[in-house]
Short mmCIF file of C-alpha atoms and ligand atoms in Angstrom, two decimals:
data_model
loop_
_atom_site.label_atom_id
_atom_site.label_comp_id
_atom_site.label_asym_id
_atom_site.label_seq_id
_atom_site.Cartn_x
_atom_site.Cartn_y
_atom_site.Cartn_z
CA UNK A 1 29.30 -128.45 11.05
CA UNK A 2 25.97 -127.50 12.75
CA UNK A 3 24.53 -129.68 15.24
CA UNK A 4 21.10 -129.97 12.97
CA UNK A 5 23.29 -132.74 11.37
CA UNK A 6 23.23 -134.59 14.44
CA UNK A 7 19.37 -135.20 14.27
CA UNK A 8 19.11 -134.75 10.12
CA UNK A 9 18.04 -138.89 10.10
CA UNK A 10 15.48 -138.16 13.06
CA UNK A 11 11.91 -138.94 12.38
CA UNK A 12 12.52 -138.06 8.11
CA UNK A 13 8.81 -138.67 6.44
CA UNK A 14 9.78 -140.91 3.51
CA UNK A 15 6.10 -140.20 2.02
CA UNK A 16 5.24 -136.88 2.64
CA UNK A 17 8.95 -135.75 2.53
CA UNK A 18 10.50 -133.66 5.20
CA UNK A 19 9.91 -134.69 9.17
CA UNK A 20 7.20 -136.21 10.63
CA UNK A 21 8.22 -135.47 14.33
CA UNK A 22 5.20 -135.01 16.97
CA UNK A 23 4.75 -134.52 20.59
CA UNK A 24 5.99 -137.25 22.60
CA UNK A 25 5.81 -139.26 19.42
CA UNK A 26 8.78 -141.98 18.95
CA UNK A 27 10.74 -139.20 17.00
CA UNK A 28 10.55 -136.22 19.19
CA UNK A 29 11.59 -138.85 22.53
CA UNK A 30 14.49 -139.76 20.53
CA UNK A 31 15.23 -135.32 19.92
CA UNK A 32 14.73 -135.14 23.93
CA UNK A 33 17.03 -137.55 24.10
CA UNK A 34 19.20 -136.35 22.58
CA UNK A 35 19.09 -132.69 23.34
CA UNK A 36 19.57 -134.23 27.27
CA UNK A 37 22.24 -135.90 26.07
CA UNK A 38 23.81 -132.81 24.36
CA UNK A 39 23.28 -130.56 27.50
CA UNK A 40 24.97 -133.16 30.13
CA UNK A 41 28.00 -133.50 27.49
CA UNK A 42 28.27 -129.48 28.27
CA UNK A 43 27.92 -129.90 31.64
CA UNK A 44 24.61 -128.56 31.69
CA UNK A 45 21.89 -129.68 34.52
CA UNK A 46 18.52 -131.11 32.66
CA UNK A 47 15.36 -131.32 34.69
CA UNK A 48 12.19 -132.54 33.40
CA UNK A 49 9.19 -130.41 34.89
CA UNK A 50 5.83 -131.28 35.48
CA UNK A 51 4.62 -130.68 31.73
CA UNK A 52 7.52 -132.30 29.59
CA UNK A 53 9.18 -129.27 29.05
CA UNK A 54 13.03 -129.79 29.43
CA UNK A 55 15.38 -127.25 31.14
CA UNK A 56 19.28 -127.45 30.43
CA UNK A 57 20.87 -125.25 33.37
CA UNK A 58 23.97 -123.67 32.96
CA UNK A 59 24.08 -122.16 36.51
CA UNK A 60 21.60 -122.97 40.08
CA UNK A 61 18.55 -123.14 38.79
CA UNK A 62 16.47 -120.00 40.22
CA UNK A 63 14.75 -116.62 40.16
CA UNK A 64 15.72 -114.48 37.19
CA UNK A 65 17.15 -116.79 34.73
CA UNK A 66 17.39 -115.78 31.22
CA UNK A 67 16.22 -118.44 29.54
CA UNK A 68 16.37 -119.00 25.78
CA UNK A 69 14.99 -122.22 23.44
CA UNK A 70 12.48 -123.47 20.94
CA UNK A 71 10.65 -126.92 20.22
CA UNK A 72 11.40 -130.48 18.44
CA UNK A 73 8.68 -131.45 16.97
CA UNK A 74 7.39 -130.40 13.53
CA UNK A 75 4.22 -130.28 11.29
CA UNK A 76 4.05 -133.44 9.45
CA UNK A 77 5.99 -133.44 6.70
CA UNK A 78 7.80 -130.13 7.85
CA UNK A 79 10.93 -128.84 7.65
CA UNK A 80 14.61 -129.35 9.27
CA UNK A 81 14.46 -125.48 10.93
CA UNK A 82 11.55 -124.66 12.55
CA UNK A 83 12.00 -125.50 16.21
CA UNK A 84 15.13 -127.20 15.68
CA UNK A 85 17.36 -124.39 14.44
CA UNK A 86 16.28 -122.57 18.18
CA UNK A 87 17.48 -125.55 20.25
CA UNK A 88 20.37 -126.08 18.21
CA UNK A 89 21.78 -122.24 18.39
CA UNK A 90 21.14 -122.66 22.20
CA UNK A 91 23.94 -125.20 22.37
CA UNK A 92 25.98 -123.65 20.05
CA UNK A 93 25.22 -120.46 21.95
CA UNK A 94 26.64 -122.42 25.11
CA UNK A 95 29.72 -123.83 23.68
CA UNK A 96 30.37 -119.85 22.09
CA UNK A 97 30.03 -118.29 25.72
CA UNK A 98 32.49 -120.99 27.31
CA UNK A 99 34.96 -120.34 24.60
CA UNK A 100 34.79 -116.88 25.60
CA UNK A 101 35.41 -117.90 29.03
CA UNK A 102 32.04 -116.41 30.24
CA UNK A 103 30.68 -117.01 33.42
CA UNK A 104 26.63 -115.75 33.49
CA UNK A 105 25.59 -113.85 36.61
CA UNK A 106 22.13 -114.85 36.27
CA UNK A 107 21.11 -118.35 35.97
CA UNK A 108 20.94 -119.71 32.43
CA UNK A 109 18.89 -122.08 30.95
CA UNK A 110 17.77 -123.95 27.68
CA UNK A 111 14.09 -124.81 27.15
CA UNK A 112 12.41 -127.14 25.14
CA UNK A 113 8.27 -127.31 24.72
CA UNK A 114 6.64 -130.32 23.69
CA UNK A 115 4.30 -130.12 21.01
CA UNK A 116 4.80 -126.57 19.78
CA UNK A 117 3.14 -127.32 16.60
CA UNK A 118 0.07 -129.22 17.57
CA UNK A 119 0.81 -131.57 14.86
CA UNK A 120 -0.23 -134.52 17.15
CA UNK A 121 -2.82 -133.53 19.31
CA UNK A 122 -4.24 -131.09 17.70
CA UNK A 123 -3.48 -127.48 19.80
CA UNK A 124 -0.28 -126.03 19.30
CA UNK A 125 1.80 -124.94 21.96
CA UNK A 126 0.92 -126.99 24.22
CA UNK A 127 4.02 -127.05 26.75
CA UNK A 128 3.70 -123.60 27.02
CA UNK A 129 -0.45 -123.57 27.17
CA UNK A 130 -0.31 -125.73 30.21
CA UNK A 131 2.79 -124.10 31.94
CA UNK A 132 1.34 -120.50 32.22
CA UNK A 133 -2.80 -122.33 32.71
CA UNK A 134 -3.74 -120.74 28.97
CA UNK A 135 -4.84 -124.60 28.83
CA UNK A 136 -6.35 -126.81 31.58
CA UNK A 137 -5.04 -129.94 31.93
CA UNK A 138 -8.28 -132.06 32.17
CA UNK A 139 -8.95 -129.99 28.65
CA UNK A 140 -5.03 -131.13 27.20
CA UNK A 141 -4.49 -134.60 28.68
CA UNK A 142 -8.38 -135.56 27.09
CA UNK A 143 -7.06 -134.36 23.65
CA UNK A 144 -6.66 -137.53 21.08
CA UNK A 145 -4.18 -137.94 18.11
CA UNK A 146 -5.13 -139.62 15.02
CA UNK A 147 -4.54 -143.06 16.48
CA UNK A 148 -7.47 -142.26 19.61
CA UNK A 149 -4.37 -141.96 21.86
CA UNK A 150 -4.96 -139.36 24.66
CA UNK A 151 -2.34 -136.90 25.45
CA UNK A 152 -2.33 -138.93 29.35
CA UNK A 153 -1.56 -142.05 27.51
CA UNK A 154 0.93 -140.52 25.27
CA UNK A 155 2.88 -138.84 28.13
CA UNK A 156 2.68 -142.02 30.69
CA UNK A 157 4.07 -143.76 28.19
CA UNK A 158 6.61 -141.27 27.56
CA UNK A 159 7.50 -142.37 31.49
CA UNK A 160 5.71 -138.71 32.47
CA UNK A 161 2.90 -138.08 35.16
CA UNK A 162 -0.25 -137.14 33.46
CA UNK A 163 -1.33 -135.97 36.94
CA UNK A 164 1.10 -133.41 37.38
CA UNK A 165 0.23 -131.92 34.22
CA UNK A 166 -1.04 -128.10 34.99
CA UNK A 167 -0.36 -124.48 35.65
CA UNK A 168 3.47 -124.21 36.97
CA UNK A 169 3.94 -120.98 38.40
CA UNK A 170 6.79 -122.18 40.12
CA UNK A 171 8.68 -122.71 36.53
CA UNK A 172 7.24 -119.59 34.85
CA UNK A 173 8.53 -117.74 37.76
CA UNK A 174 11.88 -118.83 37.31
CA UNK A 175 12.11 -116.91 33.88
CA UNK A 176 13.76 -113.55 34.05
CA UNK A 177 13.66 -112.88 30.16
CA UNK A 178 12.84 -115.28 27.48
CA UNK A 179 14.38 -114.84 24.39
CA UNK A 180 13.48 -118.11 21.20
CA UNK A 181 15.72 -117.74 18.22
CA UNK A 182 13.48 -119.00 15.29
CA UNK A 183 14.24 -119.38 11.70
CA UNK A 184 11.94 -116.64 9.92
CA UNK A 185 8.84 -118.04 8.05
CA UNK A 186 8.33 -115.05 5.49
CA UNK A 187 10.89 -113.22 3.27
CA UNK A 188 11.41 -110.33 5.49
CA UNK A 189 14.53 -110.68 6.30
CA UNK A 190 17.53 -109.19 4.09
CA UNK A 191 20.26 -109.64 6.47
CA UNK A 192 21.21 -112.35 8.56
CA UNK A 193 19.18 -111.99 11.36
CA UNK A 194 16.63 -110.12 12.73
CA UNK A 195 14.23 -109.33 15.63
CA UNK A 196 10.25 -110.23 16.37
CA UNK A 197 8.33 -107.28 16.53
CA UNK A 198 4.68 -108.74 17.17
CA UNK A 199 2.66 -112.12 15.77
CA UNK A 200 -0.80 -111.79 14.46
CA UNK A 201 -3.82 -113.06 16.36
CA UNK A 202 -4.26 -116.87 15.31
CA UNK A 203 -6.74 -119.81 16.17
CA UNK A 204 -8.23 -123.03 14.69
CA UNK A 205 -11.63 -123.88 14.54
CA UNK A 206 -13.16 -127.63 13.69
CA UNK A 207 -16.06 -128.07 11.57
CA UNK A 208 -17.79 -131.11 11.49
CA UNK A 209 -20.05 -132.27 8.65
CA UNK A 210 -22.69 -134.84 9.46
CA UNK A 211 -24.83 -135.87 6.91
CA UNK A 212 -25.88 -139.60 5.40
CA UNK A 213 -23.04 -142.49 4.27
CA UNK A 214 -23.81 -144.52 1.26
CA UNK A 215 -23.08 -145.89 -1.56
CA UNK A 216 -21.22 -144.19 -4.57
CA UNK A 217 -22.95 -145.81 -7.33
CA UNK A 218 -26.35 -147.04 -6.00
CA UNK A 219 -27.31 -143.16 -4.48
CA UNK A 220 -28.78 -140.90 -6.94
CA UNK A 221 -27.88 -137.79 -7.10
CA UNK A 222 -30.41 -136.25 -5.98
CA UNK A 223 -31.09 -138.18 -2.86
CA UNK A 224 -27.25 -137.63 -1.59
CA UNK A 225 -26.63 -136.21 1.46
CA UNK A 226 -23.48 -135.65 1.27
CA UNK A 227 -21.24 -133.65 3.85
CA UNK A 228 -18.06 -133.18 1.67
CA UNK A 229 -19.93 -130.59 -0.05
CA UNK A 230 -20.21 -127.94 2.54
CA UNK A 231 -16.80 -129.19 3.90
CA UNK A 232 -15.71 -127.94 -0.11
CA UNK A 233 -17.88 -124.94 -0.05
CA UNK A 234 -16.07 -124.05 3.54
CA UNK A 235 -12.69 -123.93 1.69
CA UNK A 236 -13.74 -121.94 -0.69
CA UNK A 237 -15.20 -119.41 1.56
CA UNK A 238 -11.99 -119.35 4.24
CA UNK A 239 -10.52 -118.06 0.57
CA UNK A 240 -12.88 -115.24 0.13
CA UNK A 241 -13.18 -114.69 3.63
CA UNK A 242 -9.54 -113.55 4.68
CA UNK A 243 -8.77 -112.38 0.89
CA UNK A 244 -11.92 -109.52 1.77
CA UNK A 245 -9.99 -108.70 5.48
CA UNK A 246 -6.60 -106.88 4.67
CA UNK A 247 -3.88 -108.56 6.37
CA UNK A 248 -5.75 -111.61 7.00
CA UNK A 249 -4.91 -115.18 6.51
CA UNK A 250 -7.28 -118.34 6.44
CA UNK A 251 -6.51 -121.81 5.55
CA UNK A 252 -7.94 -125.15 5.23
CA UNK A 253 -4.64 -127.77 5.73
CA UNK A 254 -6.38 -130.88 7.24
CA UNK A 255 -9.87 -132.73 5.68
CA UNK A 256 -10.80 -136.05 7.55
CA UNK A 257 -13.67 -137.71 5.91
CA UNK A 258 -15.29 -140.64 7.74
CA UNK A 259 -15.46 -143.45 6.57
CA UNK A 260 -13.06 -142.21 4.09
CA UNK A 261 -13.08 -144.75 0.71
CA UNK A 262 -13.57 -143.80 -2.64
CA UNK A 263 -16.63 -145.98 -3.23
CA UNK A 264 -18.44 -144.60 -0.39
CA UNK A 265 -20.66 -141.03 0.55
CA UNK A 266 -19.21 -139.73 3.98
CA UNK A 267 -21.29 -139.75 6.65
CA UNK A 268 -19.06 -136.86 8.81
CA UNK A 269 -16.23 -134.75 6.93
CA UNK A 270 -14.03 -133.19 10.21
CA UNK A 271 -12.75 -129.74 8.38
CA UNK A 272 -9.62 -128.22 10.40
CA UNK A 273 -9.64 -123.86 9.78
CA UNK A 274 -6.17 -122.06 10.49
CA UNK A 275 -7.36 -118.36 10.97
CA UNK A 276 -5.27 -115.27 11.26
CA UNK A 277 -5.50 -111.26 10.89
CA UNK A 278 -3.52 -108.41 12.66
CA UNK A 279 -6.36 -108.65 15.58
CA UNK A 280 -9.12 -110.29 17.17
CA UNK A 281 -11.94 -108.62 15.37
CA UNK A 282 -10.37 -109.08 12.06
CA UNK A 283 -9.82 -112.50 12.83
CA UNK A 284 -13.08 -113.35 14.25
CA UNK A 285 -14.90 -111.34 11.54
CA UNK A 286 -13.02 -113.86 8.68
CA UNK A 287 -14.78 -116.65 11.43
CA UNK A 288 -17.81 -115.81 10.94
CA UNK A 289 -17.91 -115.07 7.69
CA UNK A 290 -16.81 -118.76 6.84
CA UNK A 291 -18.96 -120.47 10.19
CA UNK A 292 -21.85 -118.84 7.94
CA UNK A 293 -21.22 -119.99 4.65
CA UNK A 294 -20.62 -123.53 6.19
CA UNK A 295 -23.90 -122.94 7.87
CA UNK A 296 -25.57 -122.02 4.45
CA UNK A 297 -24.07 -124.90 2.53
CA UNK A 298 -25.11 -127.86 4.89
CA UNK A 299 -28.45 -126.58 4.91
CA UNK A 300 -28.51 -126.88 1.31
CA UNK A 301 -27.05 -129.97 1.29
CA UNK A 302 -29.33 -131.78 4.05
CA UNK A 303 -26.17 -131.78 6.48
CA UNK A 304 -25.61 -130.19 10.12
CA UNK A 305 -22.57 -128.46 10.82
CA UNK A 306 -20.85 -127.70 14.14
CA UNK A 307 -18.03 -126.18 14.93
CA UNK A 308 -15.06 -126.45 17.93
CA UNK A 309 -12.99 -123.53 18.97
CA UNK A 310 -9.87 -125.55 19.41
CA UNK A 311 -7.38 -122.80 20.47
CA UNK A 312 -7.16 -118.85 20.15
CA UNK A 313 -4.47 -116.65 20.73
CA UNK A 314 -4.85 -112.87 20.45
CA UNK A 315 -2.30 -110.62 18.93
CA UNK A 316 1.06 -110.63 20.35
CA UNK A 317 3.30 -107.65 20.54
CA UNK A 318 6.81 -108.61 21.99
CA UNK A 319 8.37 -106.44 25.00
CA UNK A 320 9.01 -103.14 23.05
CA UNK A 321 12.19 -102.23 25.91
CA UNK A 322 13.17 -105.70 25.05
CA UNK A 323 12.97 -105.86 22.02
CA UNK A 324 14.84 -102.44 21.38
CA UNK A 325 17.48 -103.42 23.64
CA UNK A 326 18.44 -106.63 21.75
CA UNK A 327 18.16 -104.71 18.07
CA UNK A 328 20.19 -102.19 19.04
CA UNK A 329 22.36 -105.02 20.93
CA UNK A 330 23.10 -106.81 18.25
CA UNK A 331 24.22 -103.93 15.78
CA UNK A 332 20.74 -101.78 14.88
CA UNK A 333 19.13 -105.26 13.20
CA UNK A 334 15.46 -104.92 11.98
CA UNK A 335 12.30 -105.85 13.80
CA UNK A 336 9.56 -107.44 11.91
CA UNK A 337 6.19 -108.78 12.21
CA UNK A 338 5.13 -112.68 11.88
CA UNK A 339 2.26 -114.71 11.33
CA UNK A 340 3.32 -117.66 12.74
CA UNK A 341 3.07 -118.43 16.37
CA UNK A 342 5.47 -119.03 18.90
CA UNK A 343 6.19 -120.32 22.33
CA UNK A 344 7.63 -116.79 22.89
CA UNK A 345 4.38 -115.48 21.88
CA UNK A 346 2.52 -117.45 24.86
CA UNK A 347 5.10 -116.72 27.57
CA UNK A 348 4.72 -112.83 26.34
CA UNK A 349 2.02 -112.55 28.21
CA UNK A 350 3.87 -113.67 31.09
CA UNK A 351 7.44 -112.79 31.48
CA UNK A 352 9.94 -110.22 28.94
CA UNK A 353 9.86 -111.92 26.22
CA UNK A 354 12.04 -111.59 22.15
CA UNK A 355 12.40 -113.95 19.34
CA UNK A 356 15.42 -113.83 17.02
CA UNK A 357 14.79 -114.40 14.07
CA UNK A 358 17.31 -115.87 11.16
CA UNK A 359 16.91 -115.00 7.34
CA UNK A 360 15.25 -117.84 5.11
CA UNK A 361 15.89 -116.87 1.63
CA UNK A 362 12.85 -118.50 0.08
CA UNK A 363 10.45 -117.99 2.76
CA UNK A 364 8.91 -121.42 2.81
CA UNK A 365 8.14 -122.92 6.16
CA UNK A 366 6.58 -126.07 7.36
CA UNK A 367 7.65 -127.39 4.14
CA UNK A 368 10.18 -129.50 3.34
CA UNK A 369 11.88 -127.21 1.41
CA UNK A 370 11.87 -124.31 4.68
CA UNK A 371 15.79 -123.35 4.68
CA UNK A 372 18.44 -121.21 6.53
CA UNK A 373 22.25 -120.73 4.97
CA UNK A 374 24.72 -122.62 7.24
CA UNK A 375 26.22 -118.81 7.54
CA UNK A 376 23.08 -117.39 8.37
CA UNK A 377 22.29 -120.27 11.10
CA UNK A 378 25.76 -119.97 12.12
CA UNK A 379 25.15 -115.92 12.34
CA UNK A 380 21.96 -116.41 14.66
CA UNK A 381 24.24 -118.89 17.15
CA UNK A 382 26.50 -115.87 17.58
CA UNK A 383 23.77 -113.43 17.56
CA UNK A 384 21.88 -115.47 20.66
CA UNK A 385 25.08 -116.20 22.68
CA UNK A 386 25.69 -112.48 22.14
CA UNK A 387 22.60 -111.73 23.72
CA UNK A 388 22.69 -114.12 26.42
CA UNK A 389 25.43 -112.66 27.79
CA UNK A 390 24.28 -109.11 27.60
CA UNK A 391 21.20 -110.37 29.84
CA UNK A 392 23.28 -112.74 32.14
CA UNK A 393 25.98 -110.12 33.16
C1 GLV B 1 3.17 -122.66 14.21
O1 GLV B 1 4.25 -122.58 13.70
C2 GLV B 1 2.05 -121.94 13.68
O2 GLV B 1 2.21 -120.74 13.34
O3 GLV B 1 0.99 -122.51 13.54
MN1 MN B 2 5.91 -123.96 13.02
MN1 MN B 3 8.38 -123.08 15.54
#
């Protein structure tokens, strides 16, 4: 039995399907929780540090540690793995080494960031952001979910200290080697598990459309200014955009109209764009290419656009020495590229990092239908505590 059927009744989404589990959010406190829970009952040492992340400590806490872990919370609607599956082959990494009667040189510890996916307040990787200063904390705690609730309210509630939010050198120094077993978003894998080679250059952008609210039967046609219609032509173009850009990816996942009822003519349509390529001038030229096309159609439409960088991350190419050392390791296992990002691919700027990945045989993620094999998950437990103790010796 894995211990993903401990929290399989955890924040489930009985609309969209899937889980519904966001930053500091009444279904990822209940995951902390329980992952604290889950560490004490191994004996392990939980601290909470000063931007939610949680440390399980097998060990003193201190210089060096190799530190391994993933995130609770999910895209809404998501699936059962992503995050999850990390935290949960951590333990089961844990109870594997004990069994062995292994005793780590190095200090060990479990991590878990808050809001990895952004799904709440809007810029993912938050925990991880704030701890290496990537994000400001007057810039995080002022972010707002869907409710108006700022992160500072969300996390005071959560019993945290808004004001100790920041840059934590102290805890980033702390990590010797950082390596987050994931399960793998694509279909690249074709045995059990795998390594991260690198993770393409990714931001999100929001466009708002302001142009005039009214009524859905009274206005004409022709005197409509209506801001759904460069918000559609934007979609369209994100399409064209990254399909002309080899490698490239661009979606449009999130439309907020305002007011938002059938009957009525929007007066603002907030347009969220996911944009990826292989590097920063690939990605930004996809940008531009759809900033101008949004441009072109709210002119035509009598609307004004603008448009929020809301987070960028440039390509990220994991520890090469690292990464080699763990493939090899583990049995001469593949490395492979991803497009989705990571924790691991903020702290790689930072400390050694890796990323294990395990096979998904479909290659859906943040879906509901995103799956591992109980063998395969069960593979990537062994395949972390394995490496864990090669770095803790
Ligand atoms: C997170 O999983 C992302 O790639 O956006
Ligand atoms: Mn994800
Ligand atoms: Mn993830």
């Amino acid at each position: 039995m894995s211990l993903l059927d401990d929290i399989a009744d955890v924040g489930v989404d009985r609309r969209r399907g899937g889980y519904s589990r966001h930053g500091f959010d009444s279904a990822e406190l209940e995951l902390r929780s329980w992952f604290i829970a889950s560490a004490e009952a191994r004996g392990l040492d939980v601290e909470t540090d000063r931007n939610g992340v949680l440390w399980a400590w097998w060990g003193t806490p201190g210089d060096g540690a190799i530190v391994t872990g993933s995130h609770l919370d999910s895209v809404p609607g998501g699936g059962a793995f992503d995050g999850p599956l990390g935290v949960t082959a951590a333990l089961e990494a844990v109870d594997l080494l004990r069994a062995r009667g292994f005793q780590p040189r190095k200090p060990l510890a479990i991590a878990v960031f808050p809001e990895e996916e952004g799904g709440r307040f809007g810029v993912a990787c938050l925990g991880s952001r704030l701890m290496t200063g990537a994000l400001s904390p007057d810039k995080a705690l002022a972010l707002t979910d869907p409710q108006g609730i700022t992160l500072a309210e969300a996390v005071r509630s959560a019993g945290l200290d808004p004001l100790r939010f920041g840059r934590d050198p102290v805890a980033l120094a702390r990590i010797g080697a950082f390596v987050e077993l994931h399960v793998e978003q694509g279909r690249g894998l074709t045995v059990p598990v795998g390594v991260a080679s690198s993770i393409l250059a990714h931001g999100r952008w929001r466009f708002t459309f302001a142009g005039e609210g009214n009524h859905a039967g009274a206005t004409l046609m022709g005197d409509r200014r209506d801001p759904m219609l460069p918000a559609a032509a934007l979609v369209a173009a994100a399409r064209r955009a990254a399909s002309a850009v080899p490698g490239a990816r661009a979606t449009v996942g999130r439309i907020v109209p305002t007011p938002g009822g059938t009957n009525v003519i929007a007066s603002t349509v907030d347009v969220w764009l996911d944009a990826r390529a292989d590097d920063t001038p690939r990605t930004r030229s996809v940008v531009e290419a759809v900033s101008s096309a949004a441009a072109e159609a709210a002119r035509e439409e009598g609307c004004t656009v603008s448009i929020t960088e809301e987070s960028y991350g440039d390509t990220v190419v994991f520890d090469a020495t690292l990464r080699d050392d763990l493939a090899s390791h583990l049995g001469g296992v593949p490395a492979l590229p991803t497009g989705a990002g990571h924790d691991a691919g903020i702290l790689a700027a930072h400390v050694p990092t890796a990323m294990l990945f395990v096979r998904n045989p479909t290659g859906v993620s943040h879906a509901p239908e995103e799956y591992a094999t109980p063998e395969d998950c069960a593979a990537g437990a062994v395949a972390l505590a394995n490496v864990l103790e090669h770095l803790s010796r």
